[in-house]
CSV table of C-alpha atoms and ligand atoms in Angstrom, one decimal:
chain,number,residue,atom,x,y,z
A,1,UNK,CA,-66.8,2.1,160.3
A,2,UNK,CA,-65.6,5.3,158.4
A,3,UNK,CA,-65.5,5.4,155.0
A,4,UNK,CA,-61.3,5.6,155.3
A,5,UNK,CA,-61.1,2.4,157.4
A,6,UNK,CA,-63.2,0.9,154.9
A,7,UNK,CA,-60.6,1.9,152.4
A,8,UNK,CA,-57.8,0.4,154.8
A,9,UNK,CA,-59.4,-3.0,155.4
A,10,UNK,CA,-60.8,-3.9,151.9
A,11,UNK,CA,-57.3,-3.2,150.6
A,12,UNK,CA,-55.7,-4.9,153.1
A,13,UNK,CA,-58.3,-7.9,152.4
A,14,UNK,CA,-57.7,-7.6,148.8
A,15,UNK,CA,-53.8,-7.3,148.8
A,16,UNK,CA,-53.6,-11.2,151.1
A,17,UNK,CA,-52.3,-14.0,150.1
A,18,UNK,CA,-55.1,-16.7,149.1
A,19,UNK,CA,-54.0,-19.1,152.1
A,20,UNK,CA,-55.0,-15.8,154.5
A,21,UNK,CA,-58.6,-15.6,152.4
A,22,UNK,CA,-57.1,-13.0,150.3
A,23,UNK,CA,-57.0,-13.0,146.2
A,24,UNK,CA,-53.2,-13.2,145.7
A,25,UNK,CA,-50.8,-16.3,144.8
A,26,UNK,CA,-47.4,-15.5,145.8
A,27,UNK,CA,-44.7,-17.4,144.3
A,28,UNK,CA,-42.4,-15.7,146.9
A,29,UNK,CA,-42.7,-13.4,149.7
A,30,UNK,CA,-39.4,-12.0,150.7
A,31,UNK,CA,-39.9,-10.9,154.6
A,32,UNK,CA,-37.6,-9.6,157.3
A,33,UNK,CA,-37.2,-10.7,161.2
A,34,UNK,CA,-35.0,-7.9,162.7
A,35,UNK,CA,-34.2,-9.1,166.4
A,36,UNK,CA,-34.0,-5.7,168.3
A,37,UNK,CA,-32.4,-7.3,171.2
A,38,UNK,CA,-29.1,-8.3,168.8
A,39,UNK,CA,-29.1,-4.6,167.4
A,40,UNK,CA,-26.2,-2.5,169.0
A,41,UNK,CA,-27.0,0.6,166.4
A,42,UNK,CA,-23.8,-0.2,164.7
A,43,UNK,CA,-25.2,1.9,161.3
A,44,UNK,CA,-23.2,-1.0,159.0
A,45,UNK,CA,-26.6,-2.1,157.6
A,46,UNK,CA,-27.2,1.5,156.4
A,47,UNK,CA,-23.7,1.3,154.8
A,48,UNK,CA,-23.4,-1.7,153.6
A,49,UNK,CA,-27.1,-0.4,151.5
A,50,UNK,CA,-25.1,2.7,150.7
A,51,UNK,CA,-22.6,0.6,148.7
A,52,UNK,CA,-24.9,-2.1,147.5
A,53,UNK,CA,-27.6,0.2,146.0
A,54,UNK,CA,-26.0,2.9,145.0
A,55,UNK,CA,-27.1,5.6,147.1
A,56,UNK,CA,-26.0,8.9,146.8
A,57,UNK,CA,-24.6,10.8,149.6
A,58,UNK,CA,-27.2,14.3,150.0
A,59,UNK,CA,-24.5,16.2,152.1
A,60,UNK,CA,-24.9,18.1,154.9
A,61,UNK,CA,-26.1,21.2,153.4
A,62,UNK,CA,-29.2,19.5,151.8
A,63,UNK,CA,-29.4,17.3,154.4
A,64,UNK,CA,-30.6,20.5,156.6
A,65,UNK,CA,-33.4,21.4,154.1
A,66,UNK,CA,-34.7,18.2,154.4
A,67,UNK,CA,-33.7,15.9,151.5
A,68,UNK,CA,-32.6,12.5,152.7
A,69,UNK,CA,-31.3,8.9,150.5
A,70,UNK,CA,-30.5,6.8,153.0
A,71,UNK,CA,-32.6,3.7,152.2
A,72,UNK,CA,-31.9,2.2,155.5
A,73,UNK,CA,-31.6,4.5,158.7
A,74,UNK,CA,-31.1,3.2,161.9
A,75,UNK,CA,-33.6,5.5,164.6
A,76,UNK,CA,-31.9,5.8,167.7
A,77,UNK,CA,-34.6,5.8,171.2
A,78,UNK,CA,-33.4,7.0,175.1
A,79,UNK,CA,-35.5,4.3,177.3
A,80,UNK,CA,-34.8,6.6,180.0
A,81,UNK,CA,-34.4,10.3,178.3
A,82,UNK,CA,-34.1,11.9,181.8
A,83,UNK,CA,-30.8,10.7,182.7
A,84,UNK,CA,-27.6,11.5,181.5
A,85,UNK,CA,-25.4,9.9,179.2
A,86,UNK,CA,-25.0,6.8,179.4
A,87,UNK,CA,-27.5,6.0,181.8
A,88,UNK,CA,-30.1,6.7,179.6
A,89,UNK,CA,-30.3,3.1,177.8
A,90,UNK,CA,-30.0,3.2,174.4
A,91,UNK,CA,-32.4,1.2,171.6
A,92,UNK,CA,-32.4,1.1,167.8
A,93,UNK,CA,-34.2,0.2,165.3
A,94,UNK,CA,-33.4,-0.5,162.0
A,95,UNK,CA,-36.0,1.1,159.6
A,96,UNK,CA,-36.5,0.9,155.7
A,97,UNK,CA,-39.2,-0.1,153.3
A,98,UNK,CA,-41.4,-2.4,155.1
A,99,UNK,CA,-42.2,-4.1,151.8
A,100,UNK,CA,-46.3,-3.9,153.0
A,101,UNK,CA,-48.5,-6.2,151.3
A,102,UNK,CA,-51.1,-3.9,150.9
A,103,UNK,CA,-48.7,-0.8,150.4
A,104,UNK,CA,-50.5,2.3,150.9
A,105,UNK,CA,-47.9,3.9,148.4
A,106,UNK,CA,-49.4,1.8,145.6
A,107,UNK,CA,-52.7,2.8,144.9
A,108,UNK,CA,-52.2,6.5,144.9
A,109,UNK,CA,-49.2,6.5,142.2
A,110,UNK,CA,-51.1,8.2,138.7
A,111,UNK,CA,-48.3,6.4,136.2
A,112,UNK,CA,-48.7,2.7,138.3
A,113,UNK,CA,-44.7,3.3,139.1
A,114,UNK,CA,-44.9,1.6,142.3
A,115,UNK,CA,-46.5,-1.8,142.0
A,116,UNK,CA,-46.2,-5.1,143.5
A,117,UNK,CA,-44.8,-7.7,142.4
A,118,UNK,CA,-45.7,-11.9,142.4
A,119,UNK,CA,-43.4,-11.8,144.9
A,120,UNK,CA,-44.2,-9.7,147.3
A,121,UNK,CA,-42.5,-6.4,146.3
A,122,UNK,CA,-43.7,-2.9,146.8
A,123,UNK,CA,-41.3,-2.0,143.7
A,124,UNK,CA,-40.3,1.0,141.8
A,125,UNK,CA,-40.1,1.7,138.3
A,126,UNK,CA,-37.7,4.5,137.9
A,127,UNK,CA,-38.0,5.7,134.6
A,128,UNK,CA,-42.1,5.1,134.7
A,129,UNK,CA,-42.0,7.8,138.1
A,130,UNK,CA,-42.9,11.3,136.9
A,131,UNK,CA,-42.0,12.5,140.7
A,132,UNK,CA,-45.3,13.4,142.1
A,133,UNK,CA,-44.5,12.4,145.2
A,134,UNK,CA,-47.7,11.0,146.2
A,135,UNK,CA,-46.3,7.8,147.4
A,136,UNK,CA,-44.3,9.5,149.7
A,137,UNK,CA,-46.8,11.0,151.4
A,138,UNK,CA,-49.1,8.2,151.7
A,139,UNK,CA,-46.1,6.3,153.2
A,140,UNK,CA,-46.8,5.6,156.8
A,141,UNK,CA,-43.5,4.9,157.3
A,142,UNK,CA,-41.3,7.7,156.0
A,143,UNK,CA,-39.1,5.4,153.8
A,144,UNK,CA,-39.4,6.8,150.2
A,145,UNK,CA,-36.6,9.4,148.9
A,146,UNK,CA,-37.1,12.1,146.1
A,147,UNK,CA,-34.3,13.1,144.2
A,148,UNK,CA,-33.8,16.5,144.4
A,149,UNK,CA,-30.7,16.5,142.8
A,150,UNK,CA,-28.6,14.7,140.2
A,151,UNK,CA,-26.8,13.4,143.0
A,152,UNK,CA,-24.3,11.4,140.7
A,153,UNK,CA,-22.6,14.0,139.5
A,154,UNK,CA,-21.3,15.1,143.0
A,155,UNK,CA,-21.3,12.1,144.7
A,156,UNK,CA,-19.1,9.9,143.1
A,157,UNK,CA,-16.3,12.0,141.2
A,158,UNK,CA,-13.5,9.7,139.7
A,159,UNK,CA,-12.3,7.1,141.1
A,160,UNK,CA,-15.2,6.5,143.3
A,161,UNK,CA,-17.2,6.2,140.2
A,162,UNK,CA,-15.2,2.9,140.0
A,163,UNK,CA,-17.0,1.5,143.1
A,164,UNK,CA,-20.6,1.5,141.6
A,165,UNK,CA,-22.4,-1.8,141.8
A,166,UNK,CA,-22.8,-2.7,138.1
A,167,UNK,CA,-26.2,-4.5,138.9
A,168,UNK,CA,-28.4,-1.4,139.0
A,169,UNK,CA,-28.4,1.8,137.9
A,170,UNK,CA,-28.2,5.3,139.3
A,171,UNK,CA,-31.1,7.4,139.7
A,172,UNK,CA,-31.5,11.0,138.6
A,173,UNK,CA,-33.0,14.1,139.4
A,174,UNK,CA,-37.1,13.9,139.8
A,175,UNK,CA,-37.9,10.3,140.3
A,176,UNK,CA,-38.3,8.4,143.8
A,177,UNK,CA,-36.5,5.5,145.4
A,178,UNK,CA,-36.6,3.8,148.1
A,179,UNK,CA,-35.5,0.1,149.7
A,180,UNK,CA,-35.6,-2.5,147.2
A,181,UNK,CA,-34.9,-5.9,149.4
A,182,UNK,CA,-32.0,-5.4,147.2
A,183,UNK,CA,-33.5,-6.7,144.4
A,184,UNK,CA,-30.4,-7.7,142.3
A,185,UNK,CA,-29.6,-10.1,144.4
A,186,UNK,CA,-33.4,-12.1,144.3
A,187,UNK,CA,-33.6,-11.8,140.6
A,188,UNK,CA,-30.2,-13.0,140.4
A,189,UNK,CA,-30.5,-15.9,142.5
A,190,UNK,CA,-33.6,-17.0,141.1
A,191,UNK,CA,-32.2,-17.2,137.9
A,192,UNK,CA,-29.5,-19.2,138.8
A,193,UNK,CA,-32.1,-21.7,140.2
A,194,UNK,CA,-34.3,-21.8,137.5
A,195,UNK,CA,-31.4,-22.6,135.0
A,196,UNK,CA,-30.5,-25.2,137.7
A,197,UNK,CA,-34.1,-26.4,137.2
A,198,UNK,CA,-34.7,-26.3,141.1
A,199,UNK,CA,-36.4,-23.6,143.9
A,200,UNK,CA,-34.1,-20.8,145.6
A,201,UNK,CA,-32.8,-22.4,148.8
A,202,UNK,CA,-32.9,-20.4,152.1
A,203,UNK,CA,-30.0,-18.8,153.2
A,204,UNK,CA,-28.7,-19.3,149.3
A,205,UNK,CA,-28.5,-15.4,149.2
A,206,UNK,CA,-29.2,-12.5,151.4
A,207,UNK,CA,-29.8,-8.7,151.3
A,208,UNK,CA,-26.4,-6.5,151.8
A,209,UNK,CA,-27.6,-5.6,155.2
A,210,UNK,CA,-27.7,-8.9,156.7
A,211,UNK,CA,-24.9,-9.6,155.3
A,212,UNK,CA,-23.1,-6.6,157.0
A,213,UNK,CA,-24.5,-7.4,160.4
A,214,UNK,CA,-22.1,-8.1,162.5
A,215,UNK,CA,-24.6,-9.0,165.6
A,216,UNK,CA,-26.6,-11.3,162.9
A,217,UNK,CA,-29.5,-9.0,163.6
A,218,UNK,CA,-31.3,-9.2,160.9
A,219,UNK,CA,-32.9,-12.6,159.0
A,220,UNK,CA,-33.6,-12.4,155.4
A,221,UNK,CA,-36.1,-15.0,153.6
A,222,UNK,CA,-39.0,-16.6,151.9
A,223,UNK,CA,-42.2,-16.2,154.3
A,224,UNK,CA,-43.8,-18.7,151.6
A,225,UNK,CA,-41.1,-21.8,152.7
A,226,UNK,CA,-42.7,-23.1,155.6
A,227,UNK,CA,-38.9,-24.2,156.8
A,228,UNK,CA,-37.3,-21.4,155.9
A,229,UNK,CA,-35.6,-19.6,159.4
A,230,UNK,CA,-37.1,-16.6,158.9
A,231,UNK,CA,-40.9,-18.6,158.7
A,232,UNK,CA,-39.8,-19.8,161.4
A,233,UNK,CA,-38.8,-16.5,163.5
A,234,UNK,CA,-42.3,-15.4,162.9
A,235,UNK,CA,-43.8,-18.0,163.8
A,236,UNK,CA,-42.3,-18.5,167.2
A,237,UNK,CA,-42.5,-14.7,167.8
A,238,UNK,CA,-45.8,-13.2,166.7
A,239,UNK,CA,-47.4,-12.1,169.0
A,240,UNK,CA,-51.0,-10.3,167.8
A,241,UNK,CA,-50.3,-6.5,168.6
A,242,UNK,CA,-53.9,-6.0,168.5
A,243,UNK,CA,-56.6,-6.6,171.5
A,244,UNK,CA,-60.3,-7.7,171.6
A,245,UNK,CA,-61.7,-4.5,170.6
A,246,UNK,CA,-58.9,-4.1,168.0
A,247,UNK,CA,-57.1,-1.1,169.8
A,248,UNK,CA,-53.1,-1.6,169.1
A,249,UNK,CA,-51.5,-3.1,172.1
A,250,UNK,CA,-48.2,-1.6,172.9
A,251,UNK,CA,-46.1,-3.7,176.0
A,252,UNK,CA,-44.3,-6.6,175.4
A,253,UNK,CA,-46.2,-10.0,176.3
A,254,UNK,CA,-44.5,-9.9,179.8
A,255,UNK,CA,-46.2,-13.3,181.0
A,256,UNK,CA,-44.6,-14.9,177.4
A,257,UNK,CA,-40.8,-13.6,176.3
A,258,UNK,CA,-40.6,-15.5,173.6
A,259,UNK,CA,-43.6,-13.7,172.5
A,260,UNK,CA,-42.2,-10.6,171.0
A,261,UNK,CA,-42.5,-10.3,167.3
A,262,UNK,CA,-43.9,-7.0,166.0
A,263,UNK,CA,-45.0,-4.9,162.8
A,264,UNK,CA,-44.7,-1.6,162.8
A,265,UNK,CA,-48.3,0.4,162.8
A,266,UNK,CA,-49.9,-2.9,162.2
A,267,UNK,CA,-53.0,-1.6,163.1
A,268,UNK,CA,-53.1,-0.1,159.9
A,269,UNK,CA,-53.7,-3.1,158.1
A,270,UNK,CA,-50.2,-2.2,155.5
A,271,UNK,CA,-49.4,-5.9,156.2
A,272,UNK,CA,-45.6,-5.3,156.4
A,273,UNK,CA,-42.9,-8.1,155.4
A,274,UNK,CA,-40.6,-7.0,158.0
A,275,UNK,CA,-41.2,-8.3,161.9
A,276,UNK,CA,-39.4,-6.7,164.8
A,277,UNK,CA,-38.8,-8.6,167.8
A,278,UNK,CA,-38.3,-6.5,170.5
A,279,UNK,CA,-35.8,-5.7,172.6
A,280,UNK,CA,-35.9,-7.7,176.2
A,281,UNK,CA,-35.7,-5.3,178.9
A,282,UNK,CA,-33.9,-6.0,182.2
A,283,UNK,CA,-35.8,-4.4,185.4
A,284,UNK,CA,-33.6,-3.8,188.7
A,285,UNK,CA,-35.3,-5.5,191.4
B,1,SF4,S1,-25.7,-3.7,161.3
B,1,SF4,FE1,-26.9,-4.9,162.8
B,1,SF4,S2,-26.3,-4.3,164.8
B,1,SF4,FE2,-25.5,-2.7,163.4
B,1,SF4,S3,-27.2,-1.1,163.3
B,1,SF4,FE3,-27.7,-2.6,161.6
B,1,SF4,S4,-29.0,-4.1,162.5
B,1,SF4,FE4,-28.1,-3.1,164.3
């Protein structure tokens, strides 16, 4: 084993809950099932973040030299990219922090700006991030954004200014960000049910991208509830991406549909919060 999959594994090991042999308690952990089949690469997820999170809009101009905020971006695949329009078949899939539980982005911050949290959150501490950028590139994923700009001063001239979302801030020039779960919304309902001297029910809140989905795509929850639906989705869908000699497997289970829960790069041992369950192809006899 090299010394750099020795690395991956013992963090991965280390990161786990204590009911997978690992040394964490989680109070929570907020997870994702995105059903690719339901997906019809609408984009309102990636709007709907825009608007709940504040996100700046980079512009074209940037955009072209490569300096990107959106949070949530839906990638866009050809199954068939040598036919035409529309024959080639169309699949997306909504990507954004996967919200690992042993985040490679964590260990290599130097000011500990990006930590997890007791439940389950790869989060970011904006005014702790000195813009180093080393989380970004130890992202496997591609899902963290620098701000190259102060955005906000272009981005929302009066009276769009009007249309923030009072619940978090705005970030400025230097510092990275990045998918939260939309945070506001978890601390904010656990609050309510603590005053209310009871647990967060499932389905009492979600993230503003469920919310926006028209197709009900994407299921928001508490992996820890064993009855919660999105427990549930994972449990009836995972499907172990990952054969005998622990070489990634990449087709669908084909003698099991139900079977078709994936993480992305699982075989990195990042132990995302997000499952995907892939898209059900139709084959022409
Ligand atoms: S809103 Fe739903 S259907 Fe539209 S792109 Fe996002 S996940 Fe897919």
């Amino acid at each position: 084993m090299s010394s750099l999959q020795n690395l991956i594994n013992n963090w991965s090991q280390y990161r786990k809950g204590i009911e997978e042999g690992g040394f964490h308690h989680y109070e929570h952990r907020w997870g994702m099932a995105i059903d690719l089949n339901a997906c019809i690469g609408c984009n309102a997820c990636s709007t709907a973040c825009y608007a709940e999170n504040n996100l700046a809009v980079v512009g074209p101009e940037r955009f072209a030299k490569g300096h990107f905020m959106h949070w949530m971006r839906v990638e866009r695949y050809w199954d068939q990219p040598e036919k035409e329009f529309p024959e080639q078949g169309a699949s997306f899939l909504p990507m954004m922090c996967q919200q690992c539980g042993a985040a490679p982005c964590e260990p290599v911050c130097p000011v500990v700006a990006t930590y997890h949290t007791p439940d389950g959150l790869n989060a970011q501490v904006y005014n702790r991030c000195i813009g180093s950028r080393y989380c970004n590139n130890n992202c496997p994923y591609r899902v963290r954004y620098f701000n190259f700009w102060s955005y906000y001063e272009s981005s929302w001239p009066e009276p769009l200014n009007m249309q923030l979302n009072p619940d978090l801030t705005v970030r400025d020039k230097g510092v990275m960000e990045k998918c939260t779960f939309c945070v506001q919304r978890i601390r904010t309902a656990k609050d309510k049910a603590k005053m209310e001297n009871r647990k967060v029910k499932d389905g009492e809140f979600t993230t503003a991208c469920a919310q926006a989905c028209p197709t009900n795509a994407i299921h928001f929850g508490d992996l820890m509830d064993p009855e919660s639906q999105v427990t549930k989705l994972w449990a009836t869908h995972q499907v172990s991406r990952v054969d005998e000699q622990g070489r990634p497997r990449h087709e669908q289970d084909k003698q099991n549909p139900e079977l078709r829960g994936y993480r992305v790069l699982e075989e990195l041992n990042t132990d995302p919060s997000v499952m995907y369950l892939e898209r059900v192809r139709e084959t022409l006899a």
